[in-house]
Every structure is written in C-alpha cells, then in structure tokens.
PDB file of N, CA and C in Angstrom:
ATOM      1  N   VAL A 451      48.965 110.150  -4.578  1.00 49.00           N
ATOM      2  CA  VAL A 451      48.873 110.256  -3.138  1.00 49.00           C
ATOM      3  C   VAL A 451      47.416 110.421  -2.750  1.00 49.00           C
ATOM      4  N   PHE A 452      46.929 109.556  -1.870  1.00 57.00           N
ATOM      5  CA  PHE A 452      45.561 109.641  -1.360  1.00 57.00           C
ATOM      6  C   PHE A 452      44.530 109.762  -2.477  1.00 57.00           C
ATOM      7  N   ASN A 453      44.641 108.895  -3.491  1.00 62.00           N
ATOM      8  CA  ASN A 453      43.716 108.859  -4.635  1.00 62.00           C
ATOM      9  C   ASN A 453      43.791 110.078  -5.538  1.00 62.00           C
ATOM     10  N   HIS A 454      44.878 110.799  -5.498  1.00 68.00           N
ATOM     11  CA  HIS A 454      45.075 111.934  -6.392  1.00 68.00           C
ATOM     12  C   HIS A 454      46.259 111.621  -7.296  1.00 68.00           C
ATOM     13  N   GLU A 455      46.039 111.716  -8.592  1.00 73.00           N
ATOM     14  CA  GLU A 455      47.125 111.447  -9.527  1.00 73.00           C
ATOM     15  C   GLU A 455      48.122 112.584  -9.568  1.00 73.00           C
ATOM     16  N   ASN A 456      47.657 113.811  -9.277  1.00 78.00           N
ATOM     17  CA  ASN A 456      48.564 114.951  -9.297  1.00 78.00           C
ATOM     18  C   ASN A 456      48.015 116.086  -8.444  1.00 78.00           C
ATOM     19  N   PHE A 457      48.897 116.971  -8.115  1.00 81.00           N
ATOM     20  CA  PHE A 457      48.553 118.200  -7.413  1.00 81.00           C
ATOM     21  C   PHE A 457      49.083 119.346  -8.253  1.00 81.00           C
ATOM     22  N   ILE A 458      48.257 120.334  -8.482  1.00 84.00           N
ATOM     23  CA  ILE A 458      48.665 121.503  -9.253  1.00 84.00           C
ATOM     24  C   ILE A 458      48.792 122.667  -8.286  1.00 84.00           C
ATOM     25  N   PHE A 459      49.956 123.315  -8.304  1.00 91.00           N
ATOM     26  CA  PHE A 459      50.182 124.462  -7.436  1.00 91.00           C
ATOM     27  C   PHE A 459      50.247 125.718  -8.284  1.00 91.00           C
ATOM     28  N   ASN A 460      49.475 126.714  -7.885  1.00 94.00           N
ATOM     29  CA  ASN A 460      49.414 127.983  -8.605  1.00 94.00           C
ATOM     30  C   ASN A 460      50.538 128.915  -8.188  1.00 94.00           C
ATOM     31  N   LYS A 461      51.021 128.746  -6.955  1.00 96.00           N
ATOM     32  CA  LYS A 461      52.027 129.666  -6.436  1.00 96.00           C
ATOM     33  C   LYS A 461      52.912 128.941  -5.434  1.00 96.00           C
ATOM     34  N   ILE A 462      54.225 129.103  -5.584  1.00 96.00           N
ATOM     35  CA  ILE A 462      55.189 128.593  -4.618  1.00 96.00           C
ATOM     36  C   ILE A 462      56.147 129.734  -4.325  1.00 96.00           C
ATOM     37  N   LYS A 463      56.253 130.079  -3.044  1.00 97.00           N
ATOM     38  CA  LYS A 463      57.134 131.164  -2.627  1.00 97.00           C
ATOM     39  C   LYS A 463      58.027 130.636  -1.515  1.00 97.00           C
ATOM     40  N   ALA A 464      59.347 130.810  -1.658  1.00 97.00           N
ATOM     41  CA  ALA A 464      60.263 130.253  -0.672  1.00 97.00           C
ATOM     42  C   ALA A 464      61.419 131.191  -0.384  1.00 97.00           C
ATOM     43  N   ASP A 465      61.865 131.170   0.855  1.00 98.00           N
ATOM     44  CA  ASP A 465      63.066 131.873   1.291  1.00 98.00           C
ATOM     45  C   ASP A 465      64.038 130.789   1.738  1.00 98.00           C
ATOM     46  N   LEU A 466      65.085 130.553   0.926  1.00 97.00           N
ATOM     47  CA  LEU A 466      66.009 129.441   1.135  1.00 97.00           C
ATOM     48  C   LEU A 466      67.429 129.945   1.310  1.00 97.00           C
ATOM     49  N   ALA A 467      68.234 129.179   2.016  1.00 97.00           N
ATOM     50  CA  ALA A 467      69.659 129.462   2.146  1.00 97.00           C
ATOM     51  C   ALA A 467      70.392 128.128   2.176  1.00 97.00           C
ATOM     52  N   THR A 468      71.637 128.132   1.706  1.00 95.00           N
ATOM     53  CA  THR A 468      72.444 126.920   1.763  1.00 95.00           C
ATOM     54  C   THR A 468      73.683 127.180   2.615  1.00 95.00           C
ATOM     55  N   VAL A 469      73.984 126.217   3.453  1.00 90.00           N
ATOM     56  CA  VAL A 469      75.193 126.245   4.262  1.00 90.00           C
ATOM     57  C   VAL A 469      75.791 124.854   4.166  1.00 90.00           C
ATOM     58  N   ARG A 470      76.901 124.762   3.482  1.00 91.00           N
ATOM     59  CA  ARG A 470      77.547 123.478   3.195  1.00 91.00           C
ATOM     60  C   ARG A 470      76.549 122.550   2.517  1.00 91.00           C
ATOM     61  N   LYS A 471      76.239 121.436   3.124  1.00 93.00           N
ATOM     62  CA  LYS A 471      75.327 120.475   2.497  1.00 93.00           C
ATOM     63  C   LYS A 471      73.925 120.547   3.084  1.00 93.00           C
ATOM     64  N   ARG A 472      73.576 121.681   3.656  1.00 96.00           N
ATOM     65  CA  ARG A 472      72.260 121.855   4.280  1.00 96.00           C
ATOM     66  C   ARG A 472      71.482 122.940   3.537  1.00 96.00           C
ATOM     67  N   LEU A 473      70.265 122.582   3.133  1.00 97.00           N
ATOM     68  CA  LEU A 473      69.349 123.549   2.545  1.00 97.00           C
ATOM     69  C   LEU A 473      68.429 124.010   3.671  1.00 97.00           C
ATOM     70  N   GLN A 474      68.556 125.263   4.066  1.00 97.00           N
ATOM     71  CA  GLN A 474      67.735 125.825   5.134  1.00 97.00           C
ATOM     72  C   GLN A 474      66.504 126.460   4.503  1.00 97.00           C
ATOM     73  N   ILE A 475      65.331 126.002   4.912  1.00 98.00           N
ATOM     74  CA  ILE A 475      64.075 126.547   4.405  1.00 98.00           C
ATOM     75  C   ILE A 475      63.540 127.482   5.482  1.00 98.00           C
ATOM     76  N   LYS A 476      63.779 128.784   5.282  1.00 98.00           N
ATOM     77  CA  LYS A 476      63.324 129.771   6.256  1.00 98.00           C
ATOM     78  C   LYS A 476      61.806 129.902   6.206  1.00 98.00           C
ATOM     79  N   SER A 477      61.274 129.836   5.000  1.00 98.00           N
ATOM     80  CA  SER A 477      59.819 129.807   4.814  1.00 98.00           C
ATOM     81  C   SER A 477      59.520 129.291   3.411  1.00 98.00           C
ATOM     82  N   CYS A 478      58.447 128.540   3.297  1.00 97.00           N
ATOM     83  CA  CYS A 478      57.983 128.046   2.006  1.00 97.00           C
ATOM     84  C   CYS A 478      56.464 127.996   2.056  1.00 97.00           C
ATOM     85  N   THR A 479      55.833 128.696   1.137  1.00 97.00           N
ATOM     86  CA  THR A 479      54.377 128.741   1.060  1.00 97.00           C
ATOM     87  C   THR A 479      53.953 128.209  -0.294  1.00 97.00           C
ATOM     88  N   ILE A 480      53.008 127.277  -0.285  1.00 96.00           N
ATOM     89  CA  ILE A 480      52.515 126.633  -1.500  1.00 96.00           C
ATOM     90  C   ILE A 480      51.002 126.808  -1.549  1.00 96.00           C
ATOM     91  N   GLU A 481      50.495 127.259  -2.691  1.00 96.00           N
ATOM     92  CA  GLU A 481      49.048 127.421  -2.866  1.00 96.00           C
ATOM     93  C   GLU A 481      48.603 126.622  -4.078  1.00 96.00           C
ATOM     94  N   GLY A 482      47.546 125.841  -3.894  1.00 93.00           N
ATOM     95  CA  GLY A 482      47.035 125.035  -4.991  1.00 93.00           C
ATOM     96  C   GLY A 482      45.532 124.910  -4.948  1.00 93.00           C
ATOM     97  N   ASP A 483      44.994 124.128  -5.882  1.00 89.00           N
ATOM     98  CA  ASP A 483      43.543 123.974  -5.953  1.00 89.00           C
ATOM     99  C   ASP A 483      43.013 122.988  -4.914  1.00 89.00           C
ATOM    100  N   LYS A 484      43.870 122.061  -4.432  1.00 86.00           N
ATOM    101  CA  LYS A 484      43.433 121.047  -3.470  1.00 86.00           C
ATOM    102  C   LYS A 484      43.960 121.295  -2.061  1.00 86.00           C
ATOM    103  N   ILE A 485      45.159 121.873  -1.963  1.00 87.00           N
ATOM    104  CA  ILE A 485      45.739 122.170  -0.657  1.00 87.00           C
ATOM    105  C   ILE A 485      46.549 123.456  -0.704  1.00 87.00           C
ATOM    106  N   ASN A 486      46.701 124.061   0.462  1.00 93.00           N
ATOM    107  CA  ASN A 486      47.679 125.122   0.696  1.00 93.00           C
ATOM    108  C   ASN A 486      48.587 124.593   1.795  1.00 93.00           C
ATOM    109  N   ALA A 487      49.861 124.979   1.764  1.00 94.00           N
ATOM    110  CA  ALA A 487      50.789 124.499   2.779  1.00 94.00           C
ATOM    111  C   ALA A 487      51.853 125.548   3.054  1.00 94.00           C
ATOM    112  N   SER A 488      52.403 125.492   4.260  1.00 96.00           N
ATOM    113  CA  SER A 488      53.560 126.322   4.590  1.00 96.00           C
ATOM    114  C   SER A 488      54.509 125.466   5.430  1.00 96.00           C
ATOM    115  N   PHE A 489      55.807 125.615   5.171  1.00 96.00           N
ATOM    116  CA  PHE A 489      56.822 124.798   5.822  1.00 96.00           C
ATOM    117  C   PHE A 489      58.042 125.614   6.183  1.00 96.00           C
ATOM    118  N   THR A 490      58.748 125.144   7.195  1.00 98.00           N
ATOM    119  CA  THR A 490      60.079 125.625   7.542  1.00 98.00           C
ATOM    120  C   THR A 490      60.900 124.386   7.889  1.00 98.00           C
ATOM    121  N   GLY A 491      62.219 124.556   7.941  1.00 98.00           N
ATOM    122  CA  GLY A 491      63.057 123.439   8.346  1.00 98.00           C
ATOM    123  C   GLY A 491      64.308 123.341   7.513  1.00 98.00           C
ATOM    124  N   SER A 492      64.802 122.119   7.380  1.00 98.00           N
ATOM    125  CA  SER A 492      66.042 121.938   6.631  1.00 98.00           C
ATOM    126  C   SER A 492      66.064 120.583   5.937  1.00 98.00           C
ATOM    127  N   ILE A 493      66.926 120.511   4.936  1.00 97.00           N
ATOM    128  CA  ILE A 493      67.202 119.258   4.224  1.00 97.00           C
ATOM    129  C   ILE A 493      68.719 119.131   4.151  1.00 97.00           C
ATOM    130  N   VAL A 494      69.245 118.056   4.728  1.00 97.00           N
ATOM    131  CA  VAL A 494      70.677 117.782   4.635  1.00 97.00           C
ATOM    132  C   VAL A 494      70.867 116.964   3.371  1.00 97.00           C
ATOM    133  N   THR A 495      71.492 117.582   2.375  1.00 96.00           N
ATOM    134  CA  THR A 495      71.609 116.942   1.067  1.00 96.00           C
ATOM    135  C   THR A 495      72.737 115.911   1.059  1.00 96.00           C
ATOM    136  N   LYS A 496      72.488 114.842   0.369  1.00 96.00           N
ATOM    137  CA  LYS A 496      73.449 113.758   0.191  1.00 96.00           C
ATOM    138  C   LYS A 496      73.753 113.614  -1.297  1.00 96.00           C
ATOM    139  N   LYS A 497      74.871 112.965  -1.605  1.00 94.00           N
ATOM    140  CA  LYS A 497      75.233 112.742  -2.999  1.00 94.00           C
ATOM    141  C   LYS A 497      74.104 112.019  -3.729  1.00 94.00           C
ATOM    142  N   ASN A 498      73.537 111.003  -3.085  1.00 96.00           N
ATOM    143  CA  ASN A 498      72.346 110.323  -3.600  1.00 96.00           C
ATOM    144  C   ASN A 498      71.151 111.111  -3.044  1.00 96.00           C
ATOM    145  N   LEU A 499      70.504 111.921  -3.860  1.00 95.00           N
ATOM    146  CA  LEU A 499      69.441 112.826  -3.416  1.00 95.00           C
ATOM    147  C   LEU A 499      68.362 112.107  -2.605  1.00 95.00           C
ATOM    148  N   GLY A 500      68.045 110.872  -2.950  1.00 96.00           N
ATOM    149  CA  GLY A 500      67.025 110.115  -2.235  1.00 96.00           C
ATOM    150  C   GLY A 500      67.375 109.855  -0.776  1.00 96.00           C
ATOM    151  N   SER A 501      68.661 109.924  -0.450  1.00 97.00           N
ATOM    152  CA  SER A 501      69.119 109.706   0.925  1.00 97.00           C
ATOM    153  C   SER A 501      69.203 111.000   1.732  1.00 97.00           C
ATOM    154  N   SER A 502      68.862 112.112   1.121  1.00 97.00           N
ATOM    155  CA  SER A 502      68.890 113.400   1.819  1.00 97.00           C
ATOM    156  C   SER A 502      67.924 113.377   2.996  1.00 97.00           C
ATOM    157  N   VAL A 503      68.355 113.932   4.127  1.00 98.00           N
ATOM    158  CA  VAL A 503      67.600 113.874   5.375  1.00 98.00           C
ATOM    159  C   VAL A 503      66.663 115.078   5.498  1.00 98.00           C
ATOM    160  N   LEU A 504      65.377 114.786   5.752  1.00 98.00           N
ATOM    161  CA  LEU A 504      64.337 115.806   5.861  1.00 98.00           C
ATOM    162  C   LEU A 504      64.084 116.157   7.321  1.00 98.00           C
ATOM    163  N   ASN A 505      63.960 117.441   7.594  1.00 98.00           N
ATOM    164  CA  ASN A 505      63.569 117.920   8.914  1.00 98.00           C
ATOM    165  C   ASN A 505      62.668 119.135   8.693  1.00 98.00           C
ATOM    166  N   LEU A 506      61.397 118.882   8.420  1.00 97.00           N
ATOM    167  CA  LEU A 506      60.453 119.926   8.046  1.00 97.00           C
ATOM    168  C   LEU A 506      59.261 119.953   9.004  1.00 97.00           C
ATOM    169  N   ASN A 507      58.785 121.145   9.292  1.00 97.00           N
ATOM    170  CA  ASN A 507      57.574 121.343  10.085  1.00 97.00           C
ATOM    171  C   ASN A 507      56.678 122.297   9.324  1.00 97.00           C
ATOM    172  N   GLY A 508      55.388 122.080   9.397  1.00 94.00           N
ATOM    173  CA  GLY A 508      54.511 122.991   8.693  1.00 94.00           C
ATOM    174  C   GLY A 508      53.052 122.725   8.945  1.00 94.00           C
ATOM    175  N   SER A 509      52.251 123.410   8.168  1.00 91.00           N
ATOM    176  CA  SER A 509      50.805 123.224   8.259  1.00 91.00           C
ATOM    177  C   SER A 509      50.245 123.042   6.849  1.00 91.00           C
ATOM    178  N   ILE A 510      49.169 122.289   6.794  1.00 89.00           N
ATOM    179  CA  ILE A 510      48.487 122.034   5.531  1.00 89.00           C
ATOM    180  C   ILE A 510      47.014 122.352   5.709  1.00 89.00           C
ATOM    181  N   LYS A 511      46.477 123.095   4.769  1.00 89.00           N
ATOM    182  CA  LYS A 511      45.040 123.373   4.753  1.00 89.00           C
ATOM    183  C   LYS A 511      44.450 122.613   3.575  1.00 89.00           C
ATOM    184  N   ILE A 512      43.542 121.716   3.877  1.00 83.00           N
ATOM    185  CA  ILE A 512      42.887 120.934   2.832  1.00 83.00           C
ATOM    186  C   ILE A 512      41.682 121.707   2.320  1.00 83.00           C
ATOM    187  N   LYS A 513      41.595 121.827   1.007  1.00 82.00           N
ATOM    188  CA  LYS A 513      40.478 122.538   0.380  1.00 82.00           C
ATOM    189  C   LYS A 513      39.401 121.538  -0.060  1.00 82.00           C
ATOM    190  N   PRO A 514      38.184 122.010  -0.266  1.00 78.00           N
ATOM    191  CA  PRO A 514      37.078 121.108  -0.627  1.00 78.00           C
ATOM    192  C   PRO A 514      37.362 120.228  -1.844  1.00 78.00           C
ATOM    193  N   LEU A 515      38.089 120.718  -2.844  1.00 79.00           N
ATOM    194  CA  LEU A 515      38.364 119.930  -4.045  1.00 79.00           C
ATOM    195  C   LEU A 515      39.154 118.660  -3.714  1.00 79.00           C
ATOM    196  N   PHE A 516      39.922 118.691  -2.623  1.00 77.00           N
ATOM    197  CA  PHE A 516      40.677 117.514  -2.203  1.00 77.00           C
ATOM    198  C   PHE A 516      39.742 116.334  -1.935  1.00 77.00           C
ATOM    199  N   PHE A 517      38.542 116.639  -1.435  1.00 71.00           N
ATOM    200  CA  PHE A 517      37.574 115.610  -1.066  1.00 71.00           C
ATOM    201  C   PHE A 517      36.557 115.325  -2.163  1.00 71.00           C
ATOM    202  N   LYS A 518      36.866 115.704  -3.385  1.00 72.00           N
ATOM    203  CA  LYS A 518      35.924 115.510  -4.495  1.00 72.00           C
ATOM    204  C   LYS A 518      35.441 114.067  -4.580  1.00 72.00           C
ATOM    205  N   ASN A 519      36.324 113.111  -4.438  1.00 64.00           N
ATOM    206  CA  ASN A 519      35.969 111.688  -4.456  1.00 64.00           C
ATOM    207  C   ASN A 519      35.992 111.157  -3.027  1.00 64.00           C
ATOM    208  N   ILE A 520      35.175 111.739  -2.196  1.00 58.00           N
ATOM    209  CA  ILE A 520      35.208 111.472  -0.761  1.00 58.00           C
ATOM    210  C   ILE A 520      35.074 109.995  -0.414  1.00 58.00           C
ATOM    211  N   ASN A 521      34.320 109.217  -1.149  1.00 56.00           N
ATOM    212  CA  ASN A 521      34.153 107.795  -0.835  1.00 56.00           C
ATOM    213  C   ASN A 521      35.424 106.996  -1.078  1.00 56.00           C
ATOM    214  N   LYS A 522      36.297 107.497  -1.949  1.00 50.00           N
ATOM    215  CA  LYS A 522      37.518 106.781  -2.279  1.00 50.00           C
ATOM    216  C   LYS A 522      38.723 107.323  -1.521  1.00 50.00           C
ATOM    217  N   ASN A 523      38.545 108.371  -0.777  1.00 53.00           N
ATOM    218  CA  ASN A 523      39.671 109.059  -0.170  1.00 53.00           C
ATOM    219  C   ASN A 523      39.855 108.628   1.280  1.00 53.00           C
ATOM    220  N   ILE A 524      40.989 108.015   1.574  1.00 58.00           N
ATOM    221  CA  ILE A 524      41.244 107.526   2.933  1.00 58.00           C
ATOM    222  C   ILE A 524      41.259 108.655   3.954  1.00 58.00           C
ATOM    223  N   LEU A 525      41.734 109.845   3.576  1.00 56.00           N
ATOM    224  CA  LEU A 525      41.771 110.951   4.528  1.00 56.00           C
ATOM    225  C   LEU A 525      40.385 111.389   4.959  1.00 56.00           C
ATOM    226  N   ALA A 526      39.408 111.193   4.113  1.00 55.00           N
ATOM    227  CA  ALA A 526      38.049 111.599   4.455  1.00 55.00           C
ATOM    228  C   ALA A 526      37.552 110.846   5.680  1.00 55.00           C
ATOM    229  N   SER A 527      38.009 109.624   5.867  1.00 61.00           N
ATOM    230  CA  SER A 527      37.580 108.843   7.033  1.00 61.00           C
ATOM    231  C   SER A 527      38.422 109.150   8.266  1.00 61.00           C
ATOM    232  N   ILE A 528      39.584 109.772   8.070  1.00 61.00           N
ATOM    233  CA  ILE A 528      40.475 110.074   9.186  1.00 61.00           C
ATOM    234  C   ILE A 528      40.144 111.423   9.814  1.00 61.00           C
ATOM    235  N   PHE A 529      39.888 112.429   8.971  1.00 58.00           N
ATOM    236  CA  PHE A 529      39.679 113.781   9.461  1.00 58.00           C
ATOM    237  C   PHE A 529      38.205 114.085   9.640  1.00 58.00           C
ATOM    238  N   PRO A 530      37.869 114.863  10.649  1.00 54.00           N
ATOM    239  CA  PRO A 530      36.478 115.288  10.807  1.00 54.00           C
ATOM    240  C   PRO A 530      36.033 116.116   9.608  1.00 54.00           C
ATOM    241  N   LYS A 531      34.747 116.146   9.371  1.00 49.00           N
ATOM    242  CA  LYS A 531      34.194 116.864   8.226  1.00 49.00           C
ATOM    243  C   LYS A 531      34.649 118.323   8.205  1.00 49.00           C
ATOM    244  N   LYS A 532      34.776 118.970   9.356  1.00 44.00           N
ATOM    245  CA  LYS A 532      35.161 120.383   9.396  1.00 44.00           C
ATOM    246  C   LYS A 532      36.557 120.633   8.842  1.00 44.00           C
ATOM    247  N   ILE A 533      37.417 119.636   8.810  1.00 51.00           N
ATOM    248  CA  ILE A 533      38.763 119.803   8.261  1.00 51.00           C
ATOM    249  C   ILE A 533      38.711 119.969   6.740  1.00 51.00           C
ATOM    250  N   SER A 534      37.694 119.460   6.084  1.00 43.00           N
ATOM    251  CA  SER A 534      37.655 119.437   4.623  1.00 43.00           C
ATOM    252  C   SER A 534      37.370 120.803   4.008  1.00 43.00           C
ATOM    253  N   GLY A 535      38.157 121.790   4.368  1.00 46.00           N
ATOM    254  CA  GLY A 535      38.052 123.081   3.725  1.00 46.00           C
ATOM    255  C   GLY A 535      38.093 124.247   4.671  1.00 46.00           C
ATOM    256  N   ASN A 536      37.941 124.003   5.976  1.00 53.00           N
ATOM    257  CA  ASN A 536      37.880 125.114   6.911  1.00 53.00           C
ATOM    258  C   ASN A 536      39.083 125.233   7.831  1.00 53.00           C
ATOM    259  N   ASN A 537      39.808 124.165   8.069  1.00 65.00           N
ATOM    260  CA  ASN A 537      40.882 124.182   9.055  1.00 65.00           C
ATOM    261  C   ASN A 537      42.173 123.610   8.504  1.00 65.00           C
ATOM    262  N   SER A 538      43.230 123.843   9.275  1.00 79.00           N
ATOM    263  CA  SER A 538      44.547 123.316   8.939  1.00 79.00           C
ATOM    264  C   SER A 538      44.932 122.252   9.946  1.00 79.00           C
ATOM    265  N   PHE A 539      45.922 121.456   9.593  1.00 83.00           N
ATOM    266  CA  PHE A 539      46.524 120.552  10.552  1.00 83.00           C
ATOM    267  C   PHE A 539      48.030 120.691  10.441  1.00 83.00           C
ATOM    268  N   PHE A 540      48.724 120.358  11.513  1.00 87.00           N
ATOM    269  CA  PHE A 540      50.165 120.527  11.565  1.00 87.00           C
ATOM    270  C   PHE A 540      50.847 119.194  11.305  1.00 87.00           C
ATOM    271  N   LEU A 541      52.012 119.276  10.676  1.00 90.00           N
ATOM    272  CA  LEU A 541      52.685 118.106  10.164  1.00 90.00           C
ATOM    273  C   LEU A 541      54.186 118.230  10.364  1.00 90.00           C
ATOM    274  N   LYS A 542      54.837 117.128  10.699  1.00 95.00           N
ATOM    275  CA  LYS A 542      56.292 117.048  10.733  1.00 95.00           C
ATOM    276  C   LYS A 542      56.701 116.015   9.697  1.00 95.00           C
ATOM    277  N   ILE A 543      57.696 116.351   8.889  1.00 95.00           N
ATOM    278  CA  ILE A 543      58.205 115.429   7.879  1.00 95.00           C
ATOM    279  C   ILE A 543      59.670 115.157   8.189  1.00 95.00           C
ATOM    280  N   GLY A 544      59.987 113.897   8.443  1.00 97.00           N
ATOM    281  CA  GLY A 544      61.356 113.482   8.713  1.00 97.00           C
ATOM    282  C   GLY A 544      61.744 112.387   7.742  1.00 97.00           C
ATOM    283  N   GLY A 545      62.766 111.640   8.093  1.00 97.00           N
ATOM    284  CA  GLY A 545      63.217 110.565   7.215  1.00 97.00           C
ATOM    285  C   GLY A 545      64.016 111.109   6.051  1.00 97.00           C
ATOM    286  N   THR A 546      63.876 110.448   4.907  1.00 97.00           N
ATOM    287  CA  THR A 546      64.594 110.835   3.691  1.00 97.00           C
ATOM    288  C   THR A 546      63.601 110.965   2.538  1.00 97.00           C
ATOM    289  N   PHE A 547      64.078 111.477   1.414  1.00 96.00           N
ATOM    290  CA  PHE A 547      63.206 111.533   0.234  1.00 96.00           C
ATOM    291  C   PHE A 547      62.737 110.131  -0.152  1.00 96.00           C
ATOM    292  N   ASN A 548      63.629 109.144  -0.062  1.00 97.00           N
ATOM    293  CA  ASN A 548      63.258 107.766  -0.413  1.00 97.00           C
ATOM    294  C   ASN A 548      62.340 107.114   0.616  1.00 97.00           C
ATOM    295  N   ASN A 549      62.431 107.550   1.859  1.00 96.00           N
ATOM    296  CA  ASN A 549      61.636 106.946   2.929  1.00 96.00           C
ATOM    297  C   ASN A 549      61.156 108.036   3.896  1.00 96.00           C
ATOM    298  N   PRO A 550      60.230 108.889   3.438  1.00 95.00           N
ATOM    299  CA  PRO A 550      59.769 109.973   4.311  1.00 95.00           C
ATOM    300  C   PRO A 550      58.900 109.451   5.450  1.00 95.00           C
ATOM    301  N   GLU A 551      58.955 110.170   6.574  1.00 95.00           N
ATOM    302  CA  GLU A 551      58.122 109.837   7.735  1.00 95.00           C
ATOM    303  C   GLU A 551      57.263 111.045   8.062  1.00 95.00           C
ATOM    304  N   PHE A 552      55.945 110.839   8.087  1.00 91.00           N
ATOM    305  CA  PHE A 552      54.995 111.905   8.330  1.00 91.00           C
ATOM    306  C   PHE A 552      54.380 111.738   9.716  1.00 91.00           C
ATOM    307  N   THR A 553      54.352 112.810  10.480  1.00 89.00           N
ATOM    308  CA  THR A 553      53.731 112.788  11.797  1.00 89.00           C
ATOM    309  C   THR A 553      52.778 113.957  11.906  1.00 89.00           C
ATOM    310  N   LEU A 554      51.504 113.657  12.224  1.00 81.00           N
ATOM    311  CA  LEU A 554      50.535 114.708  12.458  1.00 81.00           C
ATOM    312  C   LEU A 554      50.724 115.223  13.863  1.00 81.00           C
ATOM    313  N   LYS A 555      50.699 116.531  14.006  1.00 72.00           N
ATOM    314  CA  LYS A 555      50.856 117.129  15.339  1.00 72.00           C
ATOM    315  C   LYS A 555      49.511 117.542  15.889  1.00 72.00           C
TER     316      LYS A 555
END
C-alpha cells in the first residue's frame, strides 16, 4: 500500500462486541512505526468474509517513517508537508473487504 510492502504494529487495543452477524467496534487503537490509527464502527459479517460490509470511521496519524521514500510515495504529493508527522486526518471506510471504499473527511 502506497509503496510500503508491510506495516508493523507494536500495539493493537480493541473493545469489540458481536450481535448476530455484526461485529461492533466500540474502539480500536493501533500504534506502529509508520502510522497510528483509531477507529470505531461496525462490520456486518458474511459467509464469504470478503463480502463483509465495512462501516468504519477513524483517524490516522502519519509518522515521518511513512515518508522515508518521499519521492516514490503518492501520499507525499497529496498531503501538505505538515501532515507528515505532526497531524492526523479523518477517514471513513465503507464497501467490503474485497472492495473497500476510502473517503477522507
């Protein structure tokens, strides 16, 4: 994703609940070397996991290591320089696992 072969997360903390075929994400916090993120929302699970419906909202903080290869990174041209380590942006994730839709807020 965005010229990164992998993302390593040092810590993932989540408060989850299930009601029938819905996974309710009350809170999910992810910390890594390139990004930190927090999300809430739900996933309506389907028999074919790839068809499960995503309804997630959250924020992502991009860390300086994300921009290590700044000339090759498409996000570097989209976001102002101040975003590369100092600020967060808000994101909505919809669609399905097989066809996710990302919207910047």
